[in-house]
PDB file of C-alpha atoms in Angstrom:
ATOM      1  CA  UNK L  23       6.551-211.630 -78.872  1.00 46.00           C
ATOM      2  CA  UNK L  24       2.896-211.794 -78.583  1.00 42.00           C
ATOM      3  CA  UNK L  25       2.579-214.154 -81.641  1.00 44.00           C
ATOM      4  CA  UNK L  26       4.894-216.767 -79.594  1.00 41.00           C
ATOM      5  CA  UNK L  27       3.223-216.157 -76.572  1.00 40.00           C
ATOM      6  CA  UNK L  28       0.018-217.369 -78.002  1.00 41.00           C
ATOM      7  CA  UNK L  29       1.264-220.222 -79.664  1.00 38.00           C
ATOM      8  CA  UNK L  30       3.424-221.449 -76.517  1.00 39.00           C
ATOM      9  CA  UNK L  31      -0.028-221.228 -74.770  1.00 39.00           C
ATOM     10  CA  UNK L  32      -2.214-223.318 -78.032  1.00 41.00           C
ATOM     11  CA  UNK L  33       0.802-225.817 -77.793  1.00 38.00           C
ATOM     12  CA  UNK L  34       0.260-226.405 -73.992  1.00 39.00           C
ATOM     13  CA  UNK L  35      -3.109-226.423 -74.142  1.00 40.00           C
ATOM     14  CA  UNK L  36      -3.288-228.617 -76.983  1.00 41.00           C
ATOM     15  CA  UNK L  37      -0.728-231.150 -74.827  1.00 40.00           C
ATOM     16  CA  UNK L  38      -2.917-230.981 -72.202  1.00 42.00           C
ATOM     17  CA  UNK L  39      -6.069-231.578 -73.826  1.00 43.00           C
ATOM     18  CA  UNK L  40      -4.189-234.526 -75.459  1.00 41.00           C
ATOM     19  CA  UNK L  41      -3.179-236.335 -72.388  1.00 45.00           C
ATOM     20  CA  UNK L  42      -6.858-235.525 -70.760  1.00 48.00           C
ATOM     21  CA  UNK L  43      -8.605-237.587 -73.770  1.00 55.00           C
ATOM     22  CA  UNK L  44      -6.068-240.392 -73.477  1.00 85.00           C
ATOM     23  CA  UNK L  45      -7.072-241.377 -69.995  1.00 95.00           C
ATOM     24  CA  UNK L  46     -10.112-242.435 -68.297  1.00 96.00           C
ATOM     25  CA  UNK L  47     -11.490-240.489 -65.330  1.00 96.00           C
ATOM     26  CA  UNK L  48     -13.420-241.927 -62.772  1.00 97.00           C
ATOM     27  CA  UNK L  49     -14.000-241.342 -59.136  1.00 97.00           C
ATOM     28  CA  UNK L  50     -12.748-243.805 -56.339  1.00 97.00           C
ATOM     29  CA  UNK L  51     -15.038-244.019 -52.748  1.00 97.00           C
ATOM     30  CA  UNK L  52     -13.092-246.054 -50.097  1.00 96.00           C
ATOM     31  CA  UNK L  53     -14.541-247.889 -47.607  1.00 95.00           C
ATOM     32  CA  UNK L  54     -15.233-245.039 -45.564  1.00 95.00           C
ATOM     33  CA  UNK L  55     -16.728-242.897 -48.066  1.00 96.00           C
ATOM     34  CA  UNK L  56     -14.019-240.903 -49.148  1.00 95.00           C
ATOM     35  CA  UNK L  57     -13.678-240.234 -52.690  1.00 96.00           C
ATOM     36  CA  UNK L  58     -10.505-239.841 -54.572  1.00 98.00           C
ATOM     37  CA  UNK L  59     -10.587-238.150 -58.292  1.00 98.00           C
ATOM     38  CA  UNK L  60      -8.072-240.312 -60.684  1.00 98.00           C
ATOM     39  CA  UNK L  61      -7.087-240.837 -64.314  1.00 98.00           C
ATOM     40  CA  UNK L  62      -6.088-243.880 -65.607  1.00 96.00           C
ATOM     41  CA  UNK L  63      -4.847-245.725 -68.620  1.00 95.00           C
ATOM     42  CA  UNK L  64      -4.899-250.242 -69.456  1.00 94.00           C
ATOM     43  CA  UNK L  65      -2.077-251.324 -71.891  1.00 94.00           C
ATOM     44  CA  UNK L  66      -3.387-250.649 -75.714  1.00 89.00           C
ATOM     45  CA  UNK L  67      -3.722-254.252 -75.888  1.00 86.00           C
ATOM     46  CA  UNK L  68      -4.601-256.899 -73.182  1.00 87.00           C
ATOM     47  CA  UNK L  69      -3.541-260.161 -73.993  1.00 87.00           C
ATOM     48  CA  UNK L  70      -5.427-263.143 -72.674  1.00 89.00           C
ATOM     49  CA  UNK L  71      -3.104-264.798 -69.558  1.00 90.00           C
ATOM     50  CA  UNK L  72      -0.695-262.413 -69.479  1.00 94.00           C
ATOM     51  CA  UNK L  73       0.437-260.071 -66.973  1.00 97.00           C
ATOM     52  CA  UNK L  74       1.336-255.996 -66.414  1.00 98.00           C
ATOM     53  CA  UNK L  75       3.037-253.837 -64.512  1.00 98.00           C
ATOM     54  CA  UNK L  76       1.042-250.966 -62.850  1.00 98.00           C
ATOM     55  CA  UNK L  77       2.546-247.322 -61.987  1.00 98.00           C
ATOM     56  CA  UNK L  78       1.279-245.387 -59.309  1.00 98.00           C
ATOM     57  CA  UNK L  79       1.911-241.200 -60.298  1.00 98.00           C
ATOM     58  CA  UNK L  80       1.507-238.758 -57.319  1.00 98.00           C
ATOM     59  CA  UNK L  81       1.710-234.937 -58.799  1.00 98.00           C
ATOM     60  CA  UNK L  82       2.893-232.044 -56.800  1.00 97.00           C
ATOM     61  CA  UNK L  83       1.163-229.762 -54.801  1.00 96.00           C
ATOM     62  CA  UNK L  84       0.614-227.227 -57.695  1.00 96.00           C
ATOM     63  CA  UNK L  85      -1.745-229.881 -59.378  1.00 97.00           C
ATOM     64  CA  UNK L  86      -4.030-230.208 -56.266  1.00 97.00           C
ATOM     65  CA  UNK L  87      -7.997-229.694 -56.971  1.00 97.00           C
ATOM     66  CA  UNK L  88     -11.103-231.376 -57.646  1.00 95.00           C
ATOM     67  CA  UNK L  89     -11.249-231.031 -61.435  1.00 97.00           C
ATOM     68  CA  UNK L  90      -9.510-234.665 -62.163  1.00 97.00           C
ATOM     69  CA  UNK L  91      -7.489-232.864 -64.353  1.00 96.00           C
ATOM     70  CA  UNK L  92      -4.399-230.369 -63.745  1.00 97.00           C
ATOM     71  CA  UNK L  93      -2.608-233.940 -62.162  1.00 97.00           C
ATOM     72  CA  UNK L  94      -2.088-234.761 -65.758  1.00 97.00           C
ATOM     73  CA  UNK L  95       0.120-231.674 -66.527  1.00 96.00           C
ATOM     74  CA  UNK L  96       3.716-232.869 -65.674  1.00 97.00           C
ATOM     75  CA  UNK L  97       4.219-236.534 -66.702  1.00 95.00           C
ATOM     76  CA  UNK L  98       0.470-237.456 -68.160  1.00 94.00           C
ATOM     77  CA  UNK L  99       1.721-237.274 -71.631  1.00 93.00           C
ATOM     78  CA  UNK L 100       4.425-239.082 -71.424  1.00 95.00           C
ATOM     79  CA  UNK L 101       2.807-242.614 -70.624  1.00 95.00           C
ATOM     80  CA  UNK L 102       0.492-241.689 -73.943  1.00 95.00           C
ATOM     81  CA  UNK L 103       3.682-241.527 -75.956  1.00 94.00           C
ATOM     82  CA  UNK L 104       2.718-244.096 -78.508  1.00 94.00           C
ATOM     83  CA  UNK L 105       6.266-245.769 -78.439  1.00 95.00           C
ATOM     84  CA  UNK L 106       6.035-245.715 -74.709  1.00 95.00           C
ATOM     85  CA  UNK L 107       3.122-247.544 -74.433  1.00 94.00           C
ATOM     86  CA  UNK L 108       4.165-250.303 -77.254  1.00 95.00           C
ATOM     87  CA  UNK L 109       7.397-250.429 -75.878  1.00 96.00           C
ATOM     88  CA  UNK L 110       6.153-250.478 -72.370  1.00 97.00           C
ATOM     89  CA  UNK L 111       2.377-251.543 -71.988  1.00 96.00           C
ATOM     90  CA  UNK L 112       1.280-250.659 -68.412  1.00 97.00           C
ATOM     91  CA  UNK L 113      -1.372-249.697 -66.321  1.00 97.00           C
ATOM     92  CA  UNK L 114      -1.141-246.207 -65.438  1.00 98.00           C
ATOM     93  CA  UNK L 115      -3.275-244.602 -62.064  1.00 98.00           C
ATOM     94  CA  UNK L 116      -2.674-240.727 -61.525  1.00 98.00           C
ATOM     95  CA  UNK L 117      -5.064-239.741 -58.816  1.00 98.00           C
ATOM     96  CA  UNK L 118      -5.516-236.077 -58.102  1.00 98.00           C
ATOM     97  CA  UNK L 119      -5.412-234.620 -54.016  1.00 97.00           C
ATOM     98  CA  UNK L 120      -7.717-231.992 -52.873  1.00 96.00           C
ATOM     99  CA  UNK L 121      -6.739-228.644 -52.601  1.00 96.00           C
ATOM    100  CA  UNK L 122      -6.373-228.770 -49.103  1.00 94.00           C
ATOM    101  CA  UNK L 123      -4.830-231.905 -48.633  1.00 95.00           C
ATOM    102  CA  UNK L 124      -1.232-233.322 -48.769  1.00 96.00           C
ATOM    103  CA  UNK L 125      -0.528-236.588 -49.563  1.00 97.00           C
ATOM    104  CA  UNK L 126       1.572-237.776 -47.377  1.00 96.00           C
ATOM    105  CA  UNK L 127       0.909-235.438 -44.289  1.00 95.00           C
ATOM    106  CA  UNK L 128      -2.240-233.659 -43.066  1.00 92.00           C
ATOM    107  CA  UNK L 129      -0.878-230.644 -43.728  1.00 93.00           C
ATOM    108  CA  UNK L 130       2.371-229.198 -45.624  1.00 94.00           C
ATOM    109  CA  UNK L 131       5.149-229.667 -43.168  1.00 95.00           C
ATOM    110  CA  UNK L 132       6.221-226.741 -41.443  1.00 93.00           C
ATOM    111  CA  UNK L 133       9.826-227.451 -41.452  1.00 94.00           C
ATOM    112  CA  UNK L 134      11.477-229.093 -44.915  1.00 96.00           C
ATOM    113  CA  UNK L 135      14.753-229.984 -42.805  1.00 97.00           C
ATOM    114  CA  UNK L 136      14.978-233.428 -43.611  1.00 97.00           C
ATOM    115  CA  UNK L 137      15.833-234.613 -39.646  1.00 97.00           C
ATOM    116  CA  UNK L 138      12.518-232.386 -38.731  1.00 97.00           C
ATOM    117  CA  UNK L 139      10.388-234.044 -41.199  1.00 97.00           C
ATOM    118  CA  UNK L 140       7.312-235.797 -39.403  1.00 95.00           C
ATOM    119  CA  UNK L 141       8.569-239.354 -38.229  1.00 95.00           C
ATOM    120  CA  UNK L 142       5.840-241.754 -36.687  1.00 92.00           C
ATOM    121  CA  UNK L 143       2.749-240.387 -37.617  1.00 92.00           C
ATOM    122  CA  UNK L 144      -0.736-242.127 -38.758  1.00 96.00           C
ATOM    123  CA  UNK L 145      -0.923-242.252 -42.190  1.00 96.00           C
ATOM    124  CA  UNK L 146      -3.021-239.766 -43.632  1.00 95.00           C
ATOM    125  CA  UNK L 147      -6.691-240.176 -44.590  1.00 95.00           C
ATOM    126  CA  UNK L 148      -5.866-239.358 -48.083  1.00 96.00           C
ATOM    127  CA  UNK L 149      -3.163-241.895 -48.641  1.00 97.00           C
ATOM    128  CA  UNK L 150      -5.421-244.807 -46.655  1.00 97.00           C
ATOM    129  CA  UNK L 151      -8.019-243.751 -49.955  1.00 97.00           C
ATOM    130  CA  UNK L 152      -5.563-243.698 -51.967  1.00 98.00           C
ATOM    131  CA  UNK L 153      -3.796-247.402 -50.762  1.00 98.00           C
ATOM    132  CA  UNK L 154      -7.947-248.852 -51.525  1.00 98.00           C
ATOM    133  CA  UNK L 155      -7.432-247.471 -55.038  1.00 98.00           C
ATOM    134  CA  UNK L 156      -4.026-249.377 -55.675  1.00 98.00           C
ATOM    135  CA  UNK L 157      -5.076-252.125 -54.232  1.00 98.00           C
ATOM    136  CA  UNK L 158      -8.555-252.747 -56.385  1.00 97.00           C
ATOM    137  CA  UNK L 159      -6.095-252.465 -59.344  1.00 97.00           C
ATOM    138  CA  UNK L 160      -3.425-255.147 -57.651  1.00 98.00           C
ATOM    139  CA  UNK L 161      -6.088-257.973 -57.465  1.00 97.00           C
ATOM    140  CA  UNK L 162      -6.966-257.667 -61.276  1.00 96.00           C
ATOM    141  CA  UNK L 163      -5.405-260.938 -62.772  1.00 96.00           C
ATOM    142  CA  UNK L 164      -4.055-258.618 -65.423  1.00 96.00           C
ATOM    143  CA  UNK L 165      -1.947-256.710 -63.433  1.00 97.00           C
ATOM    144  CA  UNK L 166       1.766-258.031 -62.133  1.00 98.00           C
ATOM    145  CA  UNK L 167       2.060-257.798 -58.365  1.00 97.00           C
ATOM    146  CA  UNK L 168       5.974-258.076 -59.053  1.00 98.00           C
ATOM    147  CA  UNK L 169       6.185-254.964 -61.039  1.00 98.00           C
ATOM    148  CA  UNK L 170       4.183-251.894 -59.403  1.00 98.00           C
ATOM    149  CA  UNK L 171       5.585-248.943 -59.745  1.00 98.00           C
ATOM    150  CA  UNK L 172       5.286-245.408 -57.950  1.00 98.00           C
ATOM    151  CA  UNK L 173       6.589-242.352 -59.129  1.00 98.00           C
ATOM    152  CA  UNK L 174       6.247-238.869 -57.315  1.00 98.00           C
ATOM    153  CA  UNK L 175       6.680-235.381 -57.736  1.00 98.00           C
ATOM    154  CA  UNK L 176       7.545-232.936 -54.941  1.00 98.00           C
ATOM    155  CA  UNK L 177       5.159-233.115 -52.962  1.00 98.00           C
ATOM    156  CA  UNK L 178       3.723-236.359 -54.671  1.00 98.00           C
ATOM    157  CA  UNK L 179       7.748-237.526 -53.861  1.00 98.00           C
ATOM    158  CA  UNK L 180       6.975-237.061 -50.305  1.00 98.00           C
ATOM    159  CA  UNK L 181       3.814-239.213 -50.900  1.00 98.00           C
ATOM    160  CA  UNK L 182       5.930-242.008 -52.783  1.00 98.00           C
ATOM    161  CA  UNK L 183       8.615-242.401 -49.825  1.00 98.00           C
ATOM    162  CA  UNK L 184       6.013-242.543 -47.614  1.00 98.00           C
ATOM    163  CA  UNK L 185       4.112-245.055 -49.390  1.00 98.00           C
ATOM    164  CA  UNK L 186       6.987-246.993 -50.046  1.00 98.00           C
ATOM    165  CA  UNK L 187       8.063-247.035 -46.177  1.00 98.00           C
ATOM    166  CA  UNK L 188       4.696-248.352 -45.032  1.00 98.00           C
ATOM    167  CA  UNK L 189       4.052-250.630 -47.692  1.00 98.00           C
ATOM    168  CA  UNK L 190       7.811-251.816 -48.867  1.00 98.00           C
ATOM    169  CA  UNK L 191       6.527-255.350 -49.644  1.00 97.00           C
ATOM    170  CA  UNK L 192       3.926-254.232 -52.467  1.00 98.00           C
ATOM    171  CA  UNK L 193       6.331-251.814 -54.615  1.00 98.00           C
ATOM    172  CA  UNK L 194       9.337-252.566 -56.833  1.00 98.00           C
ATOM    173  CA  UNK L 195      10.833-249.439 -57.459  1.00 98.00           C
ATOM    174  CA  UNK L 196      10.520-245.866 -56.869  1.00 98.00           C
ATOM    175  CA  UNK L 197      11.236-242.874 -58.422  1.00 98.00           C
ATOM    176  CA  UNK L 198      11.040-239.464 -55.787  1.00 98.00           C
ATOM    177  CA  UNK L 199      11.783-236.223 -57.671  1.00 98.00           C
ATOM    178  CA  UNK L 200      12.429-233.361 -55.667  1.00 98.00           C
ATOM    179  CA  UNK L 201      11.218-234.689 -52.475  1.00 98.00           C
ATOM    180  CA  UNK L 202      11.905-235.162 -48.903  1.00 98.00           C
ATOM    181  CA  UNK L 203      11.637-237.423 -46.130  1.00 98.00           C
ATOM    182  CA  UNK L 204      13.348-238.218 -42.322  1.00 98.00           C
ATOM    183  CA  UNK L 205      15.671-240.160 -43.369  1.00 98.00           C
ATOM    184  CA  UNK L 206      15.979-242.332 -40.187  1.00 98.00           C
ATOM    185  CA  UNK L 207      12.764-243.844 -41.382  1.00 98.00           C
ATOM    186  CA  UNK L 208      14.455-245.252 -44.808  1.00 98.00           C
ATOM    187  CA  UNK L 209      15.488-248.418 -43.431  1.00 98.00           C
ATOM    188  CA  UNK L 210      11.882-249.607 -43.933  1.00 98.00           C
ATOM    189  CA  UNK L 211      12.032-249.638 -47.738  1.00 98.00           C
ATOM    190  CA  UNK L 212      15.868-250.513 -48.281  1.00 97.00           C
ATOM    191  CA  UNK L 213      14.210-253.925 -50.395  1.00 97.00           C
ATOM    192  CA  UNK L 214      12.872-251.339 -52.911  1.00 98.00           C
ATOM    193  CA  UNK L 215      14.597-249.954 -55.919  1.00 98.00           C
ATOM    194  CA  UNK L 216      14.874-246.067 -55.674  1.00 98.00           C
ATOM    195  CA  UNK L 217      16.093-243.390 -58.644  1.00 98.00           C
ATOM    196  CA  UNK L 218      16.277-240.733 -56.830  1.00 98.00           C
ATOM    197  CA  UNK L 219      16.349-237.034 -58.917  1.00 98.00           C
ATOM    198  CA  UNK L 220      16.440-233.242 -57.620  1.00 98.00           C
ATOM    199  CA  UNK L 221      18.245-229.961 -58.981  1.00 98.00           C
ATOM    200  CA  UNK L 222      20.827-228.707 -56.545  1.00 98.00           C
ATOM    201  CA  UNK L 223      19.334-224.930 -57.174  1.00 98.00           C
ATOM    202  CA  UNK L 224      16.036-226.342 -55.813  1.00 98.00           C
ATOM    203  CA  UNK L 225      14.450-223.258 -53.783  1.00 97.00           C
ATOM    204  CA  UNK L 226      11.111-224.809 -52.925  1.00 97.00           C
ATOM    205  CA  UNK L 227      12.098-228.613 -51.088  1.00 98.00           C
ATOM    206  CA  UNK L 228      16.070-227.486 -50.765  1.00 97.00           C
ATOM    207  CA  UNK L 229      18.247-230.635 -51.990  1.00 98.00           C
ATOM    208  CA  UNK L 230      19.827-232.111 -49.072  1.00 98.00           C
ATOM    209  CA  UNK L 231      16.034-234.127 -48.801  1.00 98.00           C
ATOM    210  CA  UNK L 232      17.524-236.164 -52.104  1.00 98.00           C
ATOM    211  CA  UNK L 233      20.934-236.174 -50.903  1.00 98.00           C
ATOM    212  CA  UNK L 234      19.829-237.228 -47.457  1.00 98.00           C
ATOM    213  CA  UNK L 235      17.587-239.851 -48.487  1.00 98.00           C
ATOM    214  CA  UNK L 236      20.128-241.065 -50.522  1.00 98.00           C
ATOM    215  CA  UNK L 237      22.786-241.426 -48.023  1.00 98.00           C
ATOM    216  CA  UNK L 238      19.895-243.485 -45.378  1.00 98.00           C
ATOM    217  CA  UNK L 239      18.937-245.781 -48.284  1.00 98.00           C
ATOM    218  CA  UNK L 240      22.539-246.804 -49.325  1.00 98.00           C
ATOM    219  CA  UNK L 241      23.182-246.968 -45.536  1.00 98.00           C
ATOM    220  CA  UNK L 242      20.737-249.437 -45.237  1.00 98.00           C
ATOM    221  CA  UNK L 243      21.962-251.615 -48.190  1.00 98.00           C
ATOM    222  CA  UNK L 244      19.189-250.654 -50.622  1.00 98.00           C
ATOM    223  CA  UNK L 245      19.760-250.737 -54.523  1.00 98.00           C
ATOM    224  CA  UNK L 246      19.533-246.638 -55.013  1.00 98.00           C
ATOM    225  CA  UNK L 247      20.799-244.454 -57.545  1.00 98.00           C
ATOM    226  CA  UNK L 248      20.718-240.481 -56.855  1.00 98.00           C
ATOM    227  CA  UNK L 249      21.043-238.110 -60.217  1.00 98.00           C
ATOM    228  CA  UNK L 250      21.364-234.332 -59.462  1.00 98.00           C
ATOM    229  CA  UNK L 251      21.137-231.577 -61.770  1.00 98.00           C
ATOM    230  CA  UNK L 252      23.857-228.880 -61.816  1.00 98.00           C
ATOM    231  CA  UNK L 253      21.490-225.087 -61.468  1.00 98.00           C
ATOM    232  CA  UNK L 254      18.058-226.643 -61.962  1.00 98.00           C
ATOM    233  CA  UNK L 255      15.544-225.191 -59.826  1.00 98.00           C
ATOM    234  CA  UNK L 256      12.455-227.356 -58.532  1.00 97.00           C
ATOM    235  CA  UNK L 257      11.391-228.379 -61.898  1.00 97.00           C
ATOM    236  CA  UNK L 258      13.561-231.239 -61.689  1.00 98.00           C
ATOM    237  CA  UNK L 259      10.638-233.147 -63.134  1.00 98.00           C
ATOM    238  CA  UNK L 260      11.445-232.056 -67.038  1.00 97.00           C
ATOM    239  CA  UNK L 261      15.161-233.352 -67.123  1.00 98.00           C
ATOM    240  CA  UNK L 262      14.084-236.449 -65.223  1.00 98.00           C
ATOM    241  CA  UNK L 263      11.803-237.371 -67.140  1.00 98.00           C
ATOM    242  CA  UNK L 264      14.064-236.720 -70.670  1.00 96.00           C
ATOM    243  CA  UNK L 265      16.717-238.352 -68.162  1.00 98.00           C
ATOM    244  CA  UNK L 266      18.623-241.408 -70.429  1.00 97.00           C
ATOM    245  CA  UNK L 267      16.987-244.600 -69.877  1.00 97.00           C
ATOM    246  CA  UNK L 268      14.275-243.306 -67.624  1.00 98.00           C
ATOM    247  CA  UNK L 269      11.434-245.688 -68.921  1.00 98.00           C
ATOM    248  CA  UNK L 270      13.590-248.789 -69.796  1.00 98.00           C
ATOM    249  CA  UNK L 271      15.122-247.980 -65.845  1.00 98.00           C
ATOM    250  CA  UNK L 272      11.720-248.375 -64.244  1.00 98.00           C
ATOM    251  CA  UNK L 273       9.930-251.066 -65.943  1.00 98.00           C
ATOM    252  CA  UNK L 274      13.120-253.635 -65.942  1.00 98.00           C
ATOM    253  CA  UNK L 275      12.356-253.716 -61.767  1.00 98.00           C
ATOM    254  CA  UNK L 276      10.922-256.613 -60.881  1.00 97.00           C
ATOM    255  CA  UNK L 277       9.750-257.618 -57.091  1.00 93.00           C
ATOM    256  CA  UNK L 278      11.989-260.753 -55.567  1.00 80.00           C
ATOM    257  CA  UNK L 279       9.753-262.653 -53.845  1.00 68.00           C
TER     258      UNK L 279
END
């Protein structure tokens, strides 16, 4: 048992330390001198005049720090996936929130009922950093303004809707795992493309924040689809991400402007 212990442990470490050399790190400092940790990855090969789409990842809150690296853990290695990135050259920005922040929110919300979930509020000085950091990447004549991307996990989920409700004009689709939001605010972003994913056994953000969001968004004629997994906890990430079709899915979005 020990033996398999210690290789599950060289395996994940090895992963980890795979995706970490893959991607660039730097440091982003917004106009007001906040600085935002974030890894990032260019297409293997930039062609001269053409154009590429740009995701946006937002980990959960077990990733938080200042180490610009434990927001690589879930998801990292899969944009280094060497078919992935031939099949689908991108830009790739995973930024990494403080310990004591929360994207979307000042603080973690102290009710996760979706109709008590904060409606109306500022947005938070994290995601105003964070919204500098996109957009230095969205004036690059390499990237496509018609196919960015944002993709969230739990917490980062609750970063992506609200992202995508402030700013519905700038993103194409959006993929919220095992998030929540108030749904009454959905009606902002029914122009963008939402897969929505969650695990109905979900103990940590309970699942009627999917279903809920799902119902608003088709209520408000947006192009959604909602996939829920039968006794998965909040991991929902892992089958997600091995869901069918979950790359072609995303990059196939395009922006009608």
């Amino acid at each position: 048992m020990k033996q398999w212990t210690t290789l599950f442990v060289f395996l994940f470490l090895s992963l980890s330390l795979s995706a970490q050399q893959g991607y660039g790190r730097d440091i982003f400092v917004s106009s007001k001198g906040d600085s935002l940790p974030y890894r990032m990855i260019h297409p293997e090969s930039v062609k001269p005049g053409e154009k590429y789409p740009i995701v946006l990842f937002l980990h959960g809150a077990g990733e938080r720090g200042n180490d610009n690296e434990k927001q690589l853990t879930h998801g990292g290695q899969m944009f280094l996936n060497p078919v992935n990135q031939e099949k689908y050259p991108a830009f790739v920005l995973i930024p990494q929130c403080p310990t004591d922040g929360y994207w979307a929110y000042t603080e973690r919300p102290k009710s996760f009922i979706p109709a008590e979930m904060p409606v109306g509020q500022e947005i938070s000085p994290i995601l105003q950093t964070l919204k500098q950091l996109l957009d230095s990447y969205l004036v690059m004549p390499e990237v496509d303004t018609q196919r960015v991307y944002i993709i969230g996990l739990s917490m980062g989920a609750m970063g992506t809707y609200d992202l995508v409700i402030r700013y519905p004009e700038i993103f194409a689709a959006a993929i919220p795992i095992c998030g929540i939001v108030n749904p009454s605010r959905l009606s902002a972003a029914k122009d963008v493309k939402f897969r929505i994913f969650h695990g109905d056994a979900d103990d940590v953000v309970p699942v009627k924040g999917s279903r809920e969001a799902y119902k608003a968004l088709k209520a408000a004629g947006a192009d959604v689809e909602y996939i829920e997994f039968p006794g998965c906890n909040h991991g929902s990430w892992n089958p997600a991400f091995n869901y069918p079709g979950f790359m072609d899915w995303l990059f196939k979005q395009k922006k009608k402007r």
